[in-house]
Coordinates of C-alpha atoms in Angstrom, one line a residue:
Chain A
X1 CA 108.8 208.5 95.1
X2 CA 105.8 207.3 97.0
X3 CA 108.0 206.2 99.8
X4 CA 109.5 209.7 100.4
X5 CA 106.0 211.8 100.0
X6 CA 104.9 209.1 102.8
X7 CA 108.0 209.7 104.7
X8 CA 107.4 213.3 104.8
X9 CA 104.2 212.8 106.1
X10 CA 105.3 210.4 108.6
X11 CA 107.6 213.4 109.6
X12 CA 104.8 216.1 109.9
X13 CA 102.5 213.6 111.8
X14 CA 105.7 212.6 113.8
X15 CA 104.8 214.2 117.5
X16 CA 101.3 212.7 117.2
X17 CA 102.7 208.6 116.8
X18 CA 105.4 206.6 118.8
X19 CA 107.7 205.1 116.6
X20 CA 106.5 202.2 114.8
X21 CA 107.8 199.1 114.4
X22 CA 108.9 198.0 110.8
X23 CA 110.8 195.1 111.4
X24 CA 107.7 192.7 110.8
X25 CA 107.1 194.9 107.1
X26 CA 110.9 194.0 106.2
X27 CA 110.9 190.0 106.6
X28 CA 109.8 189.9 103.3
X29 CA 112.3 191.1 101.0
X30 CA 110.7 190.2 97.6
X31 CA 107.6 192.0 98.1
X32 CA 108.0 196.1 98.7
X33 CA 104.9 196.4 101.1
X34 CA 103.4 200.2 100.8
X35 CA 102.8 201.8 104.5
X36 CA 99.1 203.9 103.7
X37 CA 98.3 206.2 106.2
X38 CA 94.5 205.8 107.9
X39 CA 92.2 207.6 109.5
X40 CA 94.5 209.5 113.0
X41 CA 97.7 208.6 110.6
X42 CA 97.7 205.1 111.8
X43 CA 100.0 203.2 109.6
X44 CA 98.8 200.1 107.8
X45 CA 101.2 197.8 106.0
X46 CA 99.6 197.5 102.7
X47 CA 98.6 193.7 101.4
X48 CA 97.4 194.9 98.1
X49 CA 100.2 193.7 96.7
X50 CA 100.1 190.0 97.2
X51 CA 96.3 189.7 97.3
X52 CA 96.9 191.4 93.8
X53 CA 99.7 188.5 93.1
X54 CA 97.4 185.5 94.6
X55 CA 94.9 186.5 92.3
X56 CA 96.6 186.2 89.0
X57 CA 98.2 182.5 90.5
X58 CA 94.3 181.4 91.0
X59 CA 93.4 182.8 87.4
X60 CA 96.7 181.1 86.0
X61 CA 96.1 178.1 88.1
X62 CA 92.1 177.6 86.5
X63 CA 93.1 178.2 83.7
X64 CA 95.7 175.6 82.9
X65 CA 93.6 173.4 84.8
X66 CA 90.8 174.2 81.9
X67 CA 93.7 173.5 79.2
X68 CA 94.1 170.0 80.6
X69 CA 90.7 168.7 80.5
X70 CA 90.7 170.1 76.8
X71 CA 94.1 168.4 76.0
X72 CA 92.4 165.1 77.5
X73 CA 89.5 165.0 75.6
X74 CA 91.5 165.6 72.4
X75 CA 94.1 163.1 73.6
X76 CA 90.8 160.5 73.9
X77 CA 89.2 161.5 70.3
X78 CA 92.8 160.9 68.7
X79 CA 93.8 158.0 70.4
X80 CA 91.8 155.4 69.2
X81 CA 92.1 157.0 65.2
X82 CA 96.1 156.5 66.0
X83 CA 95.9 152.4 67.6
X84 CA 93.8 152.2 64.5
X85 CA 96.0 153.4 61.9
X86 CA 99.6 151.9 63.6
X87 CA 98.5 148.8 61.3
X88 CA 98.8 150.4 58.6
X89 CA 103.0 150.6 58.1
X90 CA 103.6 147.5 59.5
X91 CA 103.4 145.4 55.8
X92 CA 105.9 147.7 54.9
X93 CA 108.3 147.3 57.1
X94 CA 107.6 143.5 56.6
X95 CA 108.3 143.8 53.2
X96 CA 110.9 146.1 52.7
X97 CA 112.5 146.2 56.5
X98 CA 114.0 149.3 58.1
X99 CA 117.1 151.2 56.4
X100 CA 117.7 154.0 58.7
X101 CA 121.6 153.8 57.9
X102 CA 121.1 153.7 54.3
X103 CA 123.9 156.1 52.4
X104 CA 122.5 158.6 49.8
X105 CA 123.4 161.4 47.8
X106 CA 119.7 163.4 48.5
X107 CA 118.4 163.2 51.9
X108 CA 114.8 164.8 52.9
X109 CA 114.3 164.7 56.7
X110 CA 110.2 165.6 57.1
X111 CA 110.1 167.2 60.6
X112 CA 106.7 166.8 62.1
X113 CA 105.6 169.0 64.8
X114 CA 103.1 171.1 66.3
X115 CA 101.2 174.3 65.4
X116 CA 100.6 175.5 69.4
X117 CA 102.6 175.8 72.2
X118 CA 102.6 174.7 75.6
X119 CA 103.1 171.2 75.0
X120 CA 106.3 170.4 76.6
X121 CA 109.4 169.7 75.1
X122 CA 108.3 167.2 72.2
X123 CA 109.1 169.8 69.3
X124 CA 112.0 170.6 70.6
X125 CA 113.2 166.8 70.6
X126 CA 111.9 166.6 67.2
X127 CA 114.0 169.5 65.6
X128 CA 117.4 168.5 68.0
X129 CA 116.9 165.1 65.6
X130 CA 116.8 166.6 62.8
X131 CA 119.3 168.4 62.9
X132 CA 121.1 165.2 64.2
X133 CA 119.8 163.9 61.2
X134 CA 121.1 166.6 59.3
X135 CA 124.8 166.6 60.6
X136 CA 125.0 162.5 60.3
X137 CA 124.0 163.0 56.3
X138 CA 126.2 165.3 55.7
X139 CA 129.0 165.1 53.6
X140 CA 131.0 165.8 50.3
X141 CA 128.4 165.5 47.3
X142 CA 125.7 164.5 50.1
X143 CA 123.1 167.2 50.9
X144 CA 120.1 167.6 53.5
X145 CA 116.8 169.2 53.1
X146 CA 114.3 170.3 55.3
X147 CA 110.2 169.4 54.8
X148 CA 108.3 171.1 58.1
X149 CA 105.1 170.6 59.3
X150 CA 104.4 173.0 61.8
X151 CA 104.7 176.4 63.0
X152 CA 106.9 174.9 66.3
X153 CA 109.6 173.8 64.1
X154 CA 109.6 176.3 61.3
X155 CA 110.7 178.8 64.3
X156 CA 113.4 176.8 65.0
X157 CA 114.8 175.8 62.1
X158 CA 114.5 178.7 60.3
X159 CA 116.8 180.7 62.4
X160 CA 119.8 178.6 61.2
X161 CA 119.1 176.8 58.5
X162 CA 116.8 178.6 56.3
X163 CA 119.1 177.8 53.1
X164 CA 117.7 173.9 53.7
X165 CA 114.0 173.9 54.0
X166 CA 112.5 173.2 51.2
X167 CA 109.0 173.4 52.0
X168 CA 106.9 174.8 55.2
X169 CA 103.3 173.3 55.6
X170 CA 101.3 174.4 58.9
X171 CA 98.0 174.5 59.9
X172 CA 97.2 171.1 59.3
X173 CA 95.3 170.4 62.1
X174 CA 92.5 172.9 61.5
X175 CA 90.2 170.1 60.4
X176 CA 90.4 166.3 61.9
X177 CA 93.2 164.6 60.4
X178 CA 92.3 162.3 57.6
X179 CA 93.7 159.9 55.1
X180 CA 92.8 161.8 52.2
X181 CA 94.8 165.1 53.5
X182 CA 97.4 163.4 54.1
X183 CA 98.0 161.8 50.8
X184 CA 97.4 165.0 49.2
X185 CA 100.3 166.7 51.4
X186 CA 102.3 163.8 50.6
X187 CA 101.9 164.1 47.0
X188 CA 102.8 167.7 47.1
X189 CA 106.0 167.0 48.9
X190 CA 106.7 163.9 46.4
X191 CA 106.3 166.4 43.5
X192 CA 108.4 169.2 44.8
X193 CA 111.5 167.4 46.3
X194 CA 113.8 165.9 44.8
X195 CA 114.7 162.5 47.2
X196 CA 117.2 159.5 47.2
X197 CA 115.4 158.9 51.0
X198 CA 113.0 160.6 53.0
X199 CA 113.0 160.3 57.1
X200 CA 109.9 161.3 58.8
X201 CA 111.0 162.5 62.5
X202 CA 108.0 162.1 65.0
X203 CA 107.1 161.8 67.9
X204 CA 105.6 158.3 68.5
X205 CA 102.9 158.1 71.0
X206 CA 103.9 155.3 73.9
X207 CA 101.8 156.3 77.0
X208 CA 99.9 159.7 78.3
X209 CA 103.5 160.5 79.6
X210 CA 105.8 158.6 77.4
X211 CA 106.8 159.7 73.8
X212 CA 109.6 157.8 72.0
X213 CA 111.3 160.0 69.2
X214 CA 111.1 158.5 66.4
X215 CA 112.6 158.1 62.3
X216 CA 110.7 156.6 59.5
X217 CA 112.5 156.1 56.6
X218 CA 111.2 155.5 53.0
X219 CA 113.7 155.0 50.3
X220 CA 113.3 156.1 46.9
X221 CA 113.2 152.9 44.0
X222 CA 116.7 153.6 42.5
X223 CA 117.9 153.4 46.5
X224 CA 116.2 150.2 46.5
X225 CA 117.0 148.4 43.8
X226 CA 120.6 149.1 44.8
X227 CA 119.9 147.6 48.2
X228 CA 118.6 144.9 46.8
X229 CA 121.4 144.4 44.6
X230 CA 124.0 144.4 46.8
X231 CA 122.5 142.2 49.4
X232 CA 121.8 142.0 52.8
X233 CA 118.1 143.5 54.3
X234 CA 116.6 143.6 51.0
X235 CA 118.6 140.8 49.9
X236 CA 115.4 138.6 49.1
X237 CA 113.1 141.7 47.4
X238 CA 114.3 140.3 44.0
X239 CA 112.4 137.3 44.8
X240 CA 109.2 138.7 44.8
X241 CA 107.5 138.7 41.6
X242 CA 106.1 142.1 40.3
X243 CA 102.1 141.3 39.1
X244 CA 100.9 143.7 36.3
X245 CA 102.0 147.2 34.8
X246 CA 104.5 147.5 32.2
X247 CA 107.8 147.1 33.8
X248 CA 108.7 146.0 37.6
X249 CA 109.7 149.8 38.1
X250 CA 106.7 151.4 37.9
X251 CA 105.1 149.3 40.4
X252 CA 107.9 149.8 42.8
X253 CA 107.6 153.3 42.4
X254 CA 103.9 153.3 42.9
X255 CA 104.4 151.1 46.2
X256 CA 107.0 153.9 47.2
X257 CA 104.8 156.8 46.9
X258 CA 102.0 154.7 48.9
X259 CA 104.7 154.1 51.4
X260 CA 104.7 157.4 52.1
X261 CA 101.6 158.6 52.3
X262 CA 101.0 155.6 54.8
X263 CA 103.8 156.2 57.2
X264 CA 103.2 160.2 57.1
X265 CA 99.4 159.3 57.7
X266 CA 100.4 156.9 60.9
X267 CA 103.2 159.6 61.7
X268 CA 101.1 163.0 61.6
X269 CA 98.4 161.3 63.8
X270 CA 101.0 159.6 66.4
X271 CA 102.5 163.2 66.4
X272 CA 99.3 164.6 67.2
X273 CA 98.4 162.2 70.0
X274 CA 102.1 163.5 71.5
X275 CA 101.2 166.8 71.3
X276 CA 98.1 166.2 73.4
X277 CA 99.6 164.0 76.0
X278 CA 102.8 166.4 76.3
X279 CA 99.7 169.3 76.9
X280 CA 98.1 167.2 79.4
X281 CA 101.2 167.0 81.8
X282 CA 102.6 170.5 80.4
X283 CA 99.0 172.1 82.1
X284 CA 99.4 169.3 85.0
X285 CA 102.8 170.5 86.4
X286 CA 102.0 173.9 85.6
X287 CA 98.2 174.0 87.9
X288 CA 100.5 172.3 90.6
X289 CA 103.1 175.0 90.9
X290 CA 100.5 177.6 90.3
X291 CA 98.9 175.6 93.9
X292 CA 102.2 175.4 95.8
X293 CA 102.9 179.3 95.1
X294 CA 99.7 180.2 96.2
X295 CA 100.3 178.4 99.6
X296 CA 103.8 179.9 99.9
X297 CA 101.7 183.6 99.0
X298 CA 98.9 183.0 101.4
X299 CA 101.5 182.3 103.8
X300 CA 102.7 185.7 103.0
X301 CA 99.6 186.9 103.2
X302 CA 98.6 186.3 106.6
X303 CA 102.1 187.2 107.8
X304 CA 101.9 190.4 106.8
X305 CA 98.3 191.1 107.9
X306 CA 99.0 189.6 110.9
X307 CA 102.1 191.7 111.3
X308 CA 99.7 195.0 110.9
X309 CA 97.7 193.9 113.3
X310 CA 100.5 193.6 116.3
X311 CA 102.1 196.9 115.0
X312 CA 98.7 198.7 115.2
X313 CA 97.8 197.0 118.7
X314 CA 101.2 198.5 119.9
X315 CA 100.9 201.6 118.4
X316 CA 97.1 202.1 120.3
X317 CA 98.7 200.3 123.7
X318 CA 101.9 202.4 124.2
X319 CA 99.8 205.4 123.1
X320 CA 97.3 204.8 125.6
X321 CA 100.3 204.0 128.3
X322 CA 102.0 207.2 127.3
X323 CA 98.7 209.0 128.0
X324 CA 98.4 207.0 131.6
X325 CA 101.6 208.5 132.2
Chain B
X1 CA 112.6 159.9 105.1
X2 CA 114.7 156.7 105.1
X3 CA 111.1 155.0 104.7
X4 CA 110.3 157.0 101.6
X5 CA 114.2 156.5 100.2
X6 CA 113.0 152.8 100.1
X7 CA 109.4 153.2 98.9
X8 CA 110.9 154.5 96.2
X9 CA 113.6 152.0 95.3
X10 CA 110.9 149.3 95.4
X11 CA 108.3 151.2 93.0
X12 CA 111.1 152.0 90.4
X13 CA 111.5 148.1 88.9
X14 CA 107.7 147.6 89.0
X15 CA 107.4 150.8 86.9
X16 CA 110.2 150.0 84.3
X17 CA 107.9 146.8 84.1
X18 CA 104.9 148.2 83.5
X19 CA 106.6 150.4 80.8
X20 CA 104.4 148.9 77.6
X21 CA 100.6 150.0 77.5
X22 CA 99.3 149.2 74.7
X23 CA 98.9 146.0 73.4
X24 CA 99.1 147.1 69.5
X25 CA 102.6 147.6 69.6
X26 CA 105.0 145.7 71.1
X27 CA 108.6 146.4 71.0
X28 CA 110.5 142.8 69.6
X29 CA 113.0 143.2 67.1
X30 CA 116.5 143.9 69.2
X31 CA 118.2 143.9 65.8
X32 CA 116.9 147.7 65.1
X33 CA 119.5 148.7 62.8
X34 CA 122.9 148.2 64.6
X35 CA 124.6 150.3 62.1
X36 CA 122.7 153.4 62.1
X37 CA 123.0 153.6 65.8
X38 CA 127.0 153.4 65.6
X39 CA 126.9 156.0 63.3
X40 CA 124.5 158.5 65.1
X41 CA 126.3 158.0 68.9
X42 CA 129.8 158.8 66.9
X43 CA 128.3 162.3 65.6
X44 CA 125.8 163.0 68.2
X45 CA 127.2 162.0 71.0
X46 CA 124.9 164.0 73.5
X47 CA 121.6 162.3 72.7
X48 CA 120.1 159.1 72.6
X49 CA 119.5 157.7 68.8
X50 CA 115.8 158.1 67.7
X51 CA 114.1 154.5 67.7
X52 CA 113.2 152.9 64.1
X53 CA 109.9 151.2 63.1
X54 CA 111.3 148.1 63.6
X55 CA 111.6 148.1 67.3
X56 CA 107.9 148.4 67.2
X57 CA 107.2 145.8 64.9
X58 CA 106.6 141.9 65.9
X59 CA 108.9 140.0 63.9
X60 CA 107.4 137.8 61.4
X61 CA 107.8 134.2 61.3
X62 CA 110.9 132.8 59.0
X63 CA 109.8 130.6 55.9
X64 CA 108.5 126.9 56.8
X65 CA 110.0 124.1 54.6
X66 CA 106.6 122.6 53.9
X67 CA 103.2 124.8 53.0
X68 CA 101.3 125.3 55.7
X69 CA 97.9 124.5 56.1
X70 CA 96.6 128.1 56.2
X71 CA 97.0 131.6 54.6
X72 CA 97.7 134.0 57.1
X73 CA 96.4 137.8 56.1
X74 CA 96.3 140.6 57.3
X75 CA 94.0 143.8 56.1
X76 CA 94.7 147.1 56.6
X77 CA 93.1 150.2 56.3
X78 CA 94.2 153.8 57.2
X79 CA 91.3 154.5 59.8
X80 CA 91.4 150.3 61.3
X81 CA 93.1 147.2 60.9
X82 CA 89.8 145.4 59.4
X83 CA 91.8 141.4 60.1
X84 CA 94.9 141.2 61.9
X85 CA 96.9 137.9 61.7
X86 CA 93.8 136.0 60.7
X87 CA 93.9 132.5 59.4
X88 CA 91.8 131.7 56.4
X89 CA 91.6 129.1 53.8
X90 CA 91.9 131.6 50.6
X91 CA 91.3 135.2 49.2
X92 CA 90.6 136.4 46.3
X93 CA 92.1 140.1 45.2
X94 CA 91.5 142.5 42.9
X95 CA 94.6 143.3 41.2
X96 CA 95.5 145.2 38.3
X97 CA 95.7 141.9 35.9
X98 CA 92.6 140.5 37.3
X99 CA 91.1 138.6 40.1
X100 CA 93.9 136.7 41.9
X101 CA 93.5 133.8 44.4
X102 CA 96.2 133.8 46.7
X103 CA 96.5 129.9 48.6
X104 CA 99.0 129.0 51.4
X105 CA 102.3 128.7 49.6
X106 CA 101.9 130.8 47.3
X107 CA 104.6 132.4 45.6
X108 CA 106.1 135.8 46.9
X109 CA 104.9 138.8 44.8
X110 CA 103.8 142.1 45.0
X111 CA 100.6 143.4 43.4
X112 CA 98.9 146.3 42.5
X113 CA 94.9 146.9 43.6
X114 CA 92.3 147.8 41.2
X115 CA 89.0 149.1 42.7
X116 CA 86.6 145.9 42.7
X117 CA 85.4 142.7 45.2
X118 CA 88.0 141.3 47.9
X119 CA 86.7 138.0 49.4
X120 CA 88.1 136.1 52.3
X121 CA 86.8 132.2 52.1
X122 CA 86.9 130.7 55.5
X123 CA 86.0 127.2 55.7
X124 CA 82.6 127.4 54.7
X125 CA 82.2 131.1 55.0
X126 CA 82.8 134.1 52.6
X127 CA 83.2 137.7 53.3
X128 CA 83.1 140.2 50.3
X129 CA 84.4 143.6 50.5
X130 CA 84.7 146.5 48.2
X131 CA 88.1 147.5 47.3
X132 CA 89.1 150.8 46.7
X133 CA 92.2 150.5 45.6
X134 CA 95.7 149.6 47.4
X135 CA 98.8 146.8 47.4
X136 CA 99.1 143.4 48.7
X137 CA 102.0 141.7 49.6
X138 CA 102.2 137.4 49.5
X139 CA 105.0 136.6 51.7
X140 CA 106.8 133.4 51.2
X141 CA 105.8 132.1 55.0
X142 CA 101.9 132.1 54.0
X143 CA 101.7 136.1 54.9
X144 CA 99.3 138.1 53.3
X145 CA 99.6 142.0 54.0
X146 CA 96.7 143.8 52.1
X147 CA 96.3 147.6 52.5
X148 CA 93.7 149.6 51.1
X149 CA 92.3 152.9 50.9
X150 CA 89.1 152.7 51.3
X151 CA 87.1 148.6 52.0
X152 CA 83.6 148.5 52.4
X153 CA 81.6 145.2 53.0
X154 CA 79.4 145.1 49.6
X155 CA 76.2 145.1 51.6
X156 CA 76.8 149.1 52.7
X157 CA 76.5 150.4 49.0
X158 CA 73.4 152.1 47.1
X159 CA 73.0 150.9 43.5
X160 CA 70.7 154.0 43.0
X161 CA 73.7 156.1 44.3
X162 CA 76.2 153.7 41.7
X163 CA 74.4 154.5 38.9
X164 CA 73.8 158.3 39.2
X165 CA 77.4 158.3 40.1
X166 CA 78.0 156.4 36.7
X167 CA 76.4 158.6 34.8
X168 CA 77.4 162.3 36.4
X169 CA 81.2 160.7 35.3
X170 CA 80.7 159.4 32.3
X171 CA 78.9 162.8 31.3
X172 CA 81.9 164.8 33.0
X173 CA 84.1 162.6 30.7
X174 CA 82.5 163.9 27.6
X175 CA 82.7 167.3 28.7
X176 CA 86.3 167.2 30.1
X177 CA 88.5 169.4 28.2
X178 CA 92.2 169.4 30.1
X179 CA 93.6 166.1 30.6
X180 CA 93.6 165.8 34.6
X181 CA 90.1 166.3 33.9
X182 CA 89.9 163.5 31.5
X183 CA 91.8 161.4 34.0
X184 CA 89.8 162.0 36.7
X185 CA 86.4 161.5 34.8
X186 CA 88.0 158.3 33.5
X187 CA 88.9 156.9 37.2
X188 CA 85.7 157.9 38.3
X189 CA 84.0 155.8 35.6
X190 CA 86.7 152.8 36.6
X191 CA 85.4 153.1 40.0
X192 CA 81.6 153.0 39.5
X193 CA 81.5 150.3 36.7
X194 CA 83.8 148.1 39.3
X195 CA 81.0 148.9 41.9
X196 CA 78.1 148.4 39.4
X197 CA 79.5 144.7 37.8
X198 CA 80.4 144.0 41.8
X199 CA 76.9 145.2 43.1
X200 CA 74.9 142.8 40.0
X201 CA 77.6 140.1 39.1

């Protein structure tokens, strides 16, 4: 609508101007230039619109640049808690060994992820597991349920398999992650699922770039005195003698629910350090492309000024030759 | 461009090498669960099976036929690994049944921690900490695994601190009506007599 009120001035003005030149305006097809009129209605190819463009890249681009340095320094304050804690579910594994594969009538896949976006593709990986997860445990009398921990995976999940979850836990990052949170959160789980196994699905931190997905699986006592009945991994748990408490059971079930809490502990912070490193190069990537389309606009830019400049100079030139005669 | 074709090639291997940072973990065990990864590439076909804990894990030693010399522990704690694969002579535990000396070759059992003194004895040298609470493991290749809540060495605690604490619980237990809060008076008591009797004995 603009374009025709212009064009009708244009047509008004016409016997004043030569006709212009608009083939320098038209090279770029993504960007509809505006023609103001000026002072004598000289025509000037508007660059309003890009400068307008390159300014939102160079906010965008400071911006994420801002988000990384944040996501590093995070990454650095969790780092060190997360080397220092990857001792801690290491005994168990020694002790009991590693039964991703074991076959159980109640599964509990804990899904770990984050609260905030912009941190790559990590949650996504963690919730295509579990539902992998999900779809390898299922089967007749066999059922899967859902723990989440995280606003990133709640969205997901809940769109197709809100039947499963049976609990959602989020915010848990609000204060610095501790022990003592932890074991409370996985005491509330232990007291309101029912479990044969439980897999914790992390992401476990490997390098700034790297992150390994990863399952942790704890198994219930019933599960592992069947194990060790029937041989094989746990084959030699029956050797171990059982100091104090009443019966051997108790104690196993105690060492269970420490179990848990532990590798939720080491899992939750590994998670975290993921999230941070996934930020880091998220914002990295993004402040580079955010630089190479401000190059490809300020090549634009100076096109187009350019452009007005040689139609104006031949606007005044062949004007002045016209009036030479 | 045929020069940057082959700088390419040539960083790719020394990258793959330099694929472990850390020196914490390091991926050993190539038995990670065979079976488990059948079963997930038959149903999920698409995406690569998530690794287990054991592929991070170093694999420990097998049992040697004759006791060796020295007790190998290692003592965990959420927030640090306080000794990692340390050889000592003998430590003493806290466990539920009482203070338990655990020597090389000593049988494989599993034990519950009650909050009182942990020493390690190291030829002539002993270090005392206070136990929380937690498990230890005895391996039958001379492995000790102990992880605790909470270890403090016993020269960081207050005995002003202890006592007050002792008697605010003791007080709370005498006032407690429900029974969580009996419990919890009760294993606050536990916790400050173990630190009192560890503190003076």
């Amino acid at each position: 609508m603009a374009m025709a009120a212009l064009r009708r001035e244009g047509r008004r003005l016409a016997p004043l101007i030569s006709p212009r030149t608009i083939t320098a305006v038209r090279s770029s097809p993504l960007y509809t230039t505006l023609e103001d009129e000026g002072p004598l209605g000289v025509r000037h190819i508007s660059t309003q619109v890009v400068r307008n463009r390159m300014k939102s890249v160079k906010n965008i681009q400071k911006i994420t640049k801002a988000m990384k340095m944040v996501a590093a320094s995070k990454l650095r304050a969790i780092q060190t808690k997360t080397e220092n804690s990857r001792g801690l579910w290491q005994p168990f594994t020694a002790l009991l060994g590693d039964l991703p594969g074991a076959d159980v009538k109640k599964n509990v896949v804990v899904t770990i992820s984050s609260d905030k976006g912009l941190c790559g593709g990590i949650n996504s990986t963690s919730v295509k597991i579990s539902k992998g997860l999900h779809k390898l445990n299922s089967g007749p009398e066999k059922e899967t349920k859902y723990v989440i921990l995280g606003e990133k995976a709640k969205a997901q999940l809940v769109r197709d398999s809100k039947k499963d979850i049976e609990l959602i836990i989020t915010e848990l990052q609000k204060n610095p992650l501790n022990y003592t949170q932890v074991s409370v959160l996985a005491d509330e789980i232990l007291k309101n699922v029912e479990y044969d196994a439980l897999r914790i699905v992390f992401n476990k931190f490997q390098s700034v770039v790297s992150f390994v997905p990863t399952v942790s699986t704890v198994l219930s006592t019933e599960i592992v005195e069947r194990e060790a009945e029937s041989g094989g991994k746990l084959g030699d748990l029956d050797s171990y003698e059982v100091e104090g408490g009443e019966t051997k059971g108790e104690i196993l079930q105690n060492l269970a629910e420490f179990q848990f809490s532990c590798t939720m502990f080491n899992a939750v912070l590994e998670n975290a350090c993921s999230e941070q490193g996934a930020r880091m190069s998220a914002m990295d990537s993004s402040s580079r492309n955010a630089g190479d389309m401000l190059d490809r606009l300020t090549l634009t830019y100076n096109r187009t000024r350019q452009a007005s400049i040689t139609t104006e100079l031949i606007e005044i030139i062949s004007g002045a030759s016209a009036l030479e005669g | 461009m045929l020069r940057r074709a082959s700088m390419l090639l040539a960083c790719r291997p020394i990258l793959a090498a330099r694929a472990r940072p850390f020196s914490t973990d390091l991926p050993a065990a190539p038995s990670a669960d065979a079976t488990f990864t059948e079963a997930w590439t038959k149903v999920i076909p698409n995406m690569d099976p998530p690794k287990t804990p054991l592929s991070f894990m170093q694999p420990r030693p097998p049992t040697p036929s004759s006791i060796p010399s020295k007790l190998t522990v290692n003592f965990v704690l959420p927030y640090a690994s306080e000794l990692a694969t340390k050889e000592v002579d003998m430590v003493i535990v806290p466990a539920t049944t009482g203070q338990m000396g655990i020597l090389p070759g000593h049988v494989a059992t599993i034990a519950e921690l009650k909050p009182g003194v942990l020493s390690v004895h190291e030829g002539s040298e002993m270090t005392k900490y206070f136990v929380s609470s937690g498990f230890v493991f005895i391996h039958a290749n001379s492995f000790a695994d102990i992880i605790a809540v909470e270890a403090v060495p016993l020269d960081r605690l207050d005995v002003n601190l202890v006592q007050k604490g002792l008697a605010e619980f003791t007080s709370k237990l005498s006032s407690a009506t429900t029974d969580l809060e009996k419990a919890e008076a009760q294993i606050g008591i536990d916790v400050h007599s173990a630190l009192n009797s560890a503190l003076t004995g």
